[in-house]
Amino acid sequence: MYQTLDPRDFTVFITGATSGFGLAAARRYAGAGAKVVAAGRRRDRLEALKAELGADACHIVELDVRDWRATSDVVAAIPAPFDAINVVLANAGLALGLQPAADIDIADWETMVDTNVKGLMYTVRALLPGLIARGGGHIVTMGSVAGDYSYPGASVYGASKAFVKQLALNLRADVQGKKVRVTNIEPGLAETEFSLVRFKGDAGRASKPYEGTQAMTAEDIAEAVFWATVMPAHVNINRIQMMATTQAFAPFDIFRED
C-alpha cells in the first residue's frame, strides 16, 4: 500500500487564514488531525475559526504579514505545542483594481507589492530557519496562473505572482539537503472573496467573473495543497497549476487600426 505522510504529525502555519484558500486549508488540515496556527488580520474571524476547530487543534495569531517585525515576533512567541511548525502555507495575498497601468492608483500597486511580495518574503524568512532546525518540513506558496499568463489590468498583480513562483523555485535550490520541500500552488478562476477585495467591496462587479460559468472553490485549492504536503517525504511537487475546466488560456491580442 502506498504510504503517504500522516497529517496528524503536522503543525501547519497558515497566513491569510480568515477567508478563501487559507480558511479552507485550515479546516482541511484540522479535519485530518493536524494542528493549525491560523494567522490573519481580522480578529473576529480568527476567534470564530478557533471556536469551530477547537483550542486543541487551532492557535490563532493576529498578524499583518506586511510588517516584518510583527511577523518575526509572532513566530518567536508561538507557544508549545503549536511551535513545532513543519508545514507553512504562505497564502496571504490580494489583487487590487483592474485598470490599465497608466490609470491605476499607485497605492494599489504598493499594497500588492507589500503583501504579495514583501509579505511572502517575511513569512518565509521568519519560519524557514525553524523548519531546518527541526529537521525539515514543507513550504507552500500561493501563486496564480497570472504569474504565467497575462491579462489586461493585471500588470503588477501578475508580476507579483511571477515573483512568488520564482521565489519558490529558488528556495528549492537554497534548501537542498535540508529536508525542506517547496511547492507553488497556481490557481486560476476560483470563487472566493478575491474579486470582492479586487473591486473594493463592489459586490456587483465582483460577481461578474463567475456569472454563467463554474469556477473552482476554495476547497478545491485546499485539497491540492493538502495532497502536495502528504506525499512521501522523498517526493517534492514543484508546482501545481490548476484552472476551472471552463477556463482556458487567452488568445493573442492583436490591435488593429479601424
CSV table of C-alpha atoms in Angstrom, one decimal:
chain,number,residue,atom,x,y,z
A,1,MET,CA,0.0,0.0,0.0
A,2,TYR,CA,1.3,3.4,-0.9
A,3,GLN,CA,2.4,5.3,2.2
A,4,THR,CA,1.7,9.0,2.4
A,5,LEU,CA,2.7,11.2,5.3
A,6,ASP,CA,0.4,11.3,8.3
A,7,PRO,CA,-1.2,14.8,8.7
A,8,ARG,CA,-1.6,14.1,12.4
A,9,ASP,CA,2.1,14.8,12.6
A,10,PHE,CA,1.7,18.2,11.0
A,11,THR,CA,1.7,21.6,12.6
A,12,VAL,CA,0.6,24.0,9.9
A,13,PHE,CA,1.2,27.7,9.9
A,14,ILE,CA,-1.3,29.4,7.5
A,15,THR,CA,-1.3,33.1,6.6
A,16,GLY,CA,-4.5,34.7,5.3
A,17,ALA,CA,-6.4,32.1,7.3
A,18,THR,CA,-9.6,34.2,7.7
A,19,SER,CA,-11.1,33.6,4.3
A,20,GLY,CA,-10.8,31.8,0.9
A,21,PHE,CA,-8.0,29.3,0.4
A,22,GLY,CA,-6.4,29.8,3.8
A,23,LEU,CA,-9.7,29.2,5.7
A,24,ALA,CA,-10.4,26.1,3.6
A,25,ALA,CA,-6.9,24.8,4.2
A,26,ALA,CA,-7.2,25.3,8.0
A,27,ARG,CA,-10.4,23.3,8.0
A,28,ARG,CA,-8.9,20.6,5.8
A,29,TYR,CA,-5.8,20.1,7.9
A,30,ALA,CA,-7.6,20.3,11.3
A,31,GLY,CA,-10.2,17.8,10.0
A,32,ALA,CA,-7.3,15.4,9.2
A,33,GLY,CA,-5.9,15.7,12.7
A,34,ALA,CA,-3.2,18.4,12.2
A,35,LYS,CA,-2.5,21.3,14.5
A,36,VAL,CA,-3.1,24.7,12.8
A,37,VAL,CA,-1.6,28.1,13.6
A,38,ALA,CA,-4.0,30.4,11.8
A,39,ALA,CA,-2.7,33.9,11.1
A,40,GLY,CA,-4.7,36.8,9.8
A,41,ARG,CA,-5.7,40.4,10.3
A,42,ARG,CA,-9.4,40.0,11.3
A,43,ARG,CA,-9.6,39.1,14.9
A,44,ASP,CA,-13.3,38.3,14.9
A,45,ARG,CA,-12.8,35.7,12.2
A,46,LEU,CA,-9.8,34.2,13.8
A,47,GLU,CA,-11.8,33.7,17.1
A,48,ALA,CA,-14.7,32.1,15.1
A,49,LEU,CA,-12.2,29.7,13.4
A,50,LYS,CA,-10.7,28.7,16.8
A,51,ALA,CA,-14.2,28.1,18.2
A,52,GLU,CA,-15.0,26.0,15.2
A,53,LEU,CA,-11.8,23.9,15.1
A,54,GLY,CA,-11.2,23.8,18.9
A,55,ALA,CA,-8.4,25.2,21.0
A,56,ASP,CA,-6.5,21.9,20.9
A,57,ALA,CA,-6.4,22.0,17.1
A,58,CYS,CA,-6.1,25.7,16.4
A,59,HIS,CA,-3.9,28.5,17.8
A,60,ILE,CA,-4.6,32.0,16.3
A,61,VAL,CA,-2.4,35.0,15.8
A,62,GLU,CA,-3.4,38.4,14.6
A,63,LEU,CA,-0.9,39.4,12.0
A,64,ASP,CA,-0.3,41.7,9.1
A,65,VAL,CA,2.4,40.0,7.1
A,66,ARG,CA,3.5,43.3,5.6
A,67,ASP,CA,5.2,44.1,8.9
A,68,TRP,CA,8.5,42.2,9.2
A,69,ARG,CA,9.0,42.9,12.9
A,70,ALA,CA,5.5,41.8,13.8
A,71,THR,CA,5.9,38.6,11.7
A,72,SER,CA,9.2,37.8,13.3
A,73,ASP,CA,7.8,38.4,16.8
A,74,VAL,CA,4.7,36.4,16.3
A,75,VAL,CA,6.6,33.4,15.1
A,76,ALA,CA,9.0,33.6,18.1
A,77,ALA,CA,6.1,33.8,20.5
A,78,ILE,CA,4.1,30.8,19.4
A,79,PRO,CA,3.6,28.6,22.4
A,80,ALA,CA,4.1,24.8,22.7
A,81,PRO,CA,2.8,22.5,21.2
A,82,PHE,CA,2.0,24.8,18.3
A,83,ASP,CA,5.6,26.0,17.9
A,84,ALA,CA,6.7,22.7,16.3
A,85,ILE,CA,5.7,24.0,12.8
A,86,ASN,CA,6.7,21.8,9.9
A,87,VAL,CA,4.3,23.0,7.2
A,88,VAL,CA,3.9,26.6,6.1
A,89,LEU,CA,1.2,27.8,3.8
A,90,ALA,CA,2.2,31.3,2.7
A,91,ASN,CA,-1.3,32.2,1.4
A,92,ALA,CA,-1.8,35.9,2.3
A,93,GLY,CA,-2.2,37.9,-0.9
A,94,LEU,CA,-4.6,40.1,-2.9
A,95,ALA,CA,-5.3,41.8,-6.2
A,96,LEU,CA,-6.5,45.5,-6.2
A,97,GLY,CA,-8.0,47.1,-9.3
A,98,LEU,CA,-8.2,46.2,-12.9
A,99,GLN,CA,-7.3,49.5,-14.6
A,100,PRO,CA,-4.6,49.9,-17.2
A,101,ALA,CA,-1.2,50.6,-15.8
A,102,ALA,CA,-1.4,54.3,-16.8
A,103,ASP,CA,-4.6,54.8,-14.8
A,104,ILE,CA,-4.3,52.7,-11.6
A,105,ASP,CA,-3.9,54.2,-8.2
A,106,ILE,CA,-0.2,53.8,-7.2
A,107,ALA,CA,-1.3,52.9,-3.7
A,108,ASP,CA,-2.9,49.8,-5.1
A,109,TRP,CA,0.3,48.7,-6.7
A,110,GLU,CA,2.2,49.4,-3.5
A,111,THR,CA,-0.3,47.4,-1.4
A,112,MET,CA,0.0,44.4,-3.8
A,113,VAL,CA,3.8,44.5,-3.6
A,114,ASP,CA,3.8,44.9,0.1
A,115,THR,CA,1.5,41.9,0.6
A,116,ASN,CA,2.2,39.5,-2.2
A,117,VAL,CA,6.0,40.1,-2.4
A,118,LYS,CA,7.3,41.5,0.9
A,119,GLY,CA,4.7,39.7,3.0
A,120,LEU,CA,5.8,36.4,1.4
A,121,MET,CA,9.4,37.2,1.9
A,122,TYR,CA,8.8,38.0,5.6
A,123,THR,CA,6.8,34.8,6.2
A,124,VAL,CA,9.4,32.6,4.6
A,125,ARG,CA,12.3,34.3,6.3
A,126,ALA,CA,10.6,34.1,9.8
A,127,LEU,CA,9.7,30.4,9.5
A,128,LEU,CA,12.3,28.7,7.4
A,129,PRO,CA,15.1,28.6,10.0
A,130,GLY,CA,12.8,26.7,12.4
A,131,LEU,CA,11.8,24.1,9.8
A,132,ILE,CA,15.5,23.5,9.1
A,133,ALA,CA,16.4,23.3,12.8
A,134,ARG,CA,13.6,20.8,13.4
A,135,GLY,CA,14.8,18.5,10.6
A,136,GLY,CA,12.7,19.5,7.7
A,137,GLY,CA,9.2,20.4,6.6
A,138,HIS,CA,7.3,21.9,3.7
A,139,ILE,CA,6.8,25.5,2.5
A,140,VAL,CA,3.8,26.0,0.2
A,141,THR,CA,3.4,29.3,-1.6
A,142,MET,CA,0.3,30.6,-3.2
A,143,GLY,CA,0.9,31.8,-6.7
A,144,SER,CA,-1.6,32.2,-9.6
A,145,VAL,CA,-1.9,31.4,-13.3
A,146,ALA,CA,-1.4,35.2,-13.6
A,147,GLY,CA,2.3,34.5,-12.9
A,148,ASP,CA,2.5,32.8,-16.3
A,149,TYR,CA,-0.3,34.2,-18.4
A,150,SER,CA,-1.0,37.9,-18.8
A,151,TYR,CA,-4.4,39.7,-18.9
A,152,PRO,CA,-5.3,43.3,-19.1
A,153,GLY,CA,-5.2,45.2,-15.8
A,154,ALA,CA,-3.1,42.6,-14.0
A,155,SER,CA,0.3,44.2,-14.6
A,156,VAL,CA,1.6,44.4,-11.0
A,157,TYR,CA,-0.6,41.6,-9.7
A,158,GLY,CA,0.7,39.2,-12.3
A,159,ALA,CA,4.3,40.4,-11.8
A,160,SER,CA,3.9,39.8,-8.0
A,161,LYS,CA,2.7,36.2,-8.7
A,162,ALA,CA,5.6,35.6,-11.1
A,163,PHE,CA,7.8,36.6,-8.1
A,164,VAL,CA,6.1,34.0,-5.9
A,165,LYS,CA,6.7,31.3,-8.5
A,166,GLN,CA,10.4,32.2,-8.9
A,167,LEU,CA,11.0,32.5,-5.2
A,168,ALA,CA,9.5,29.1,-4.7
A,169,LEU,CA,11.8,27.6,-7.4
A,170,ASN,CA,14.8,29.4,-5.9
A,171,LEU,CA,14.0,28.2,-2.4
A,172,ARG,CA,14.2,24.7,-3.7
A,173,ALA,CA,17.9,25.3,-4.6
A,174,ASP,CA,18.5,27.0,-1.3
A,175,VAL,CA,17.2,24.2,0.9
A,176,GLN,CA,18.8,21.3,-1.0
A,177,GLY,CA,19.9,18.8,1.6
A,178,LYS,CA,17.8,20.4,4.4
A,179,LYS,CA,14.8,18.0,4.0
A,180,VAL,CA,12.6,21.0,3.3
A,181,ARG,CA,10.1,20.7,0.4
A,182,VAL,CA,8.7,23.7,-1.5
A,183,THR,CA,5.6,23.8,-3.6
A,184,ASN,CA,3.9,26.7,-5.5
A,185,ILE,CA,0.2,26.4,-6.0
A,186,GLU,CA,-1.0,28.3,-9.0
A,187,PRO,CA,-4.9,28.6,-9.2
A,188,GLY,CA,-6.9,30.1,-11.9
A,189,LEU,CA,-10.6,31.1,-11.7
A,190,ALA,CA,-11.8,30.4,-8.1
A,191,GLU,CA,-14.8,31.9,-6.4
A,192,THR,CA,-13.8,33.4,-3.1
A,193,GLU,CA,-13.6,36.9,-1.7
A,194,PHE,CA,-10.8,37.6,-4.2
A,195,SER,CA,-12.9,39.7,-6.6
A,196,LEU,CA,-14.7,41.4,-3.8
A,197,VAL,CA,-11.3,42.6,-2.5
A,198,ARG,CA,-10.1,43.5,-6.0
A,199,PHE,CA,-13.2,45.7,-6.6
A,200,LYS,CA,-13.1,47.1,-3.1
A,201,GLY,CA,-16.4,45.8,-1.9
A,202,ASP,CA,-18.4,46.3,-5.1
A,203,ALA,CA,-20.4,43.1,-5.0
A,204,GLY,CA,-21.9,43.7,-8.4
A,205,ARG,CA,-18.5,43.9,-10.2
A,206,ALA,CA,-17.1,41.1,-8.0
A,207,SER,CA,-19.8,38.7,-9.1
A,208,LYS,CA,-19.2,39.3,-12.9
A,209,PRO,CA,-16.2,36.9,-13.4
A,210,TYR,CA,-18.3,34.0,-12.1
A,211,GLU,CA,-21.5,34.5,-13.9
A,212,GLY,CA,-22.5,31.7,-16.3
A,213,THR,CA,-19.6,29.5,-15.5
A,214,GLN,CA,-18.4,27.1,-12.9
A,215,ALA,CA,-15.3,28.3,-11.1
A,216,MET,CA,-13.2,26.3,-8.7
A,217,THR,CA,-13.8,26.5,-5.0
A,218,ALA,CA,-11.6,27.3,-2.0
A,219,GLU,CA,-11.9,23.7,-1.1
A,220,ASP,CA,-10.6,22.6,-4.5
A,221,ILE,CA,-7.4,24.6,-3.9
A,222,ALA,CA,-7.1,23.4,-0.3
A,223,GLU,CA,-7.2,19.8,-1.4
A,224,ALA,CA,-4.3,20.4,-3.8
A,225,VAL,CA,-2.3,22.0,-1.0
A,226,PHE,CA,-3.1,19.1,1.3
A,227,TRP,CA,-2.2,16.5,-1.3
A,228,ALA,CA,1.2,18.0,-2.1
A,229,THR,CA,2.1,18.0,1.6
A,230,VAL,CA,1.1,14.5,2.4
A,231,MET,CA,3.1,13.0,-0.5
A,232,PRO,CA,6.0,10.9,0.8
A,233,ALA,CA,9.0,12.9,2.1
A,234,HIS,CA,11.1,11.8,-0.9
A,235,VAL,CA,8.7,13.4,-3.3
A,236,ASN,CA,8.6,17.2,-4.0
A,237,ILE,CA,5.8,18.7,-6.0
A,238,ASN,CA,7.4,21.8,-7.5
A,239,ARG,CA,4.3,23.4,-9.0
A,240,ILE,CA,0.6,22.7,-9.2
A,241,GLN,CA,-1.2,24.9,-11.8
A,242,MET,CA,-4.9,24.5,-11.8
A,243,MET,CA,-7.8,26.0,-13.7
A,244,ALA,CA,-11.5,25.6,-13.8
A,245,THR,CA,-12.5,23.3,-16.7
A,246,THR,CA,-14.4,26.2,-18.1
A,247,GLN,CA,-11.3,28.4,-18.2
A,248,ALA,CA,-8.6,28.3,-20.8
A,249,PHE,CA,-5.6,30.3,-22.0
A,250,ALA,CA,-6.4,33.7,-23.6
A,251,PRO,CA,-5.8,34.1,-27.3
A,252,PHE,CA,-3.1,36.5,-28.5
A,253,ASP,CA,-4.4,40.1,-28.5
A,254,ILE,CA,-3.8,41.8,-31.8
A,255,PHE,CA,-4.6,45.6,-32.0
A,256,ARG,CA,-5.9,46.6,-35.4
A,257,GLU,CA,-6.5,50.1,-36.7
A,258,ASP,CA,-10.1,51.0,-37.6
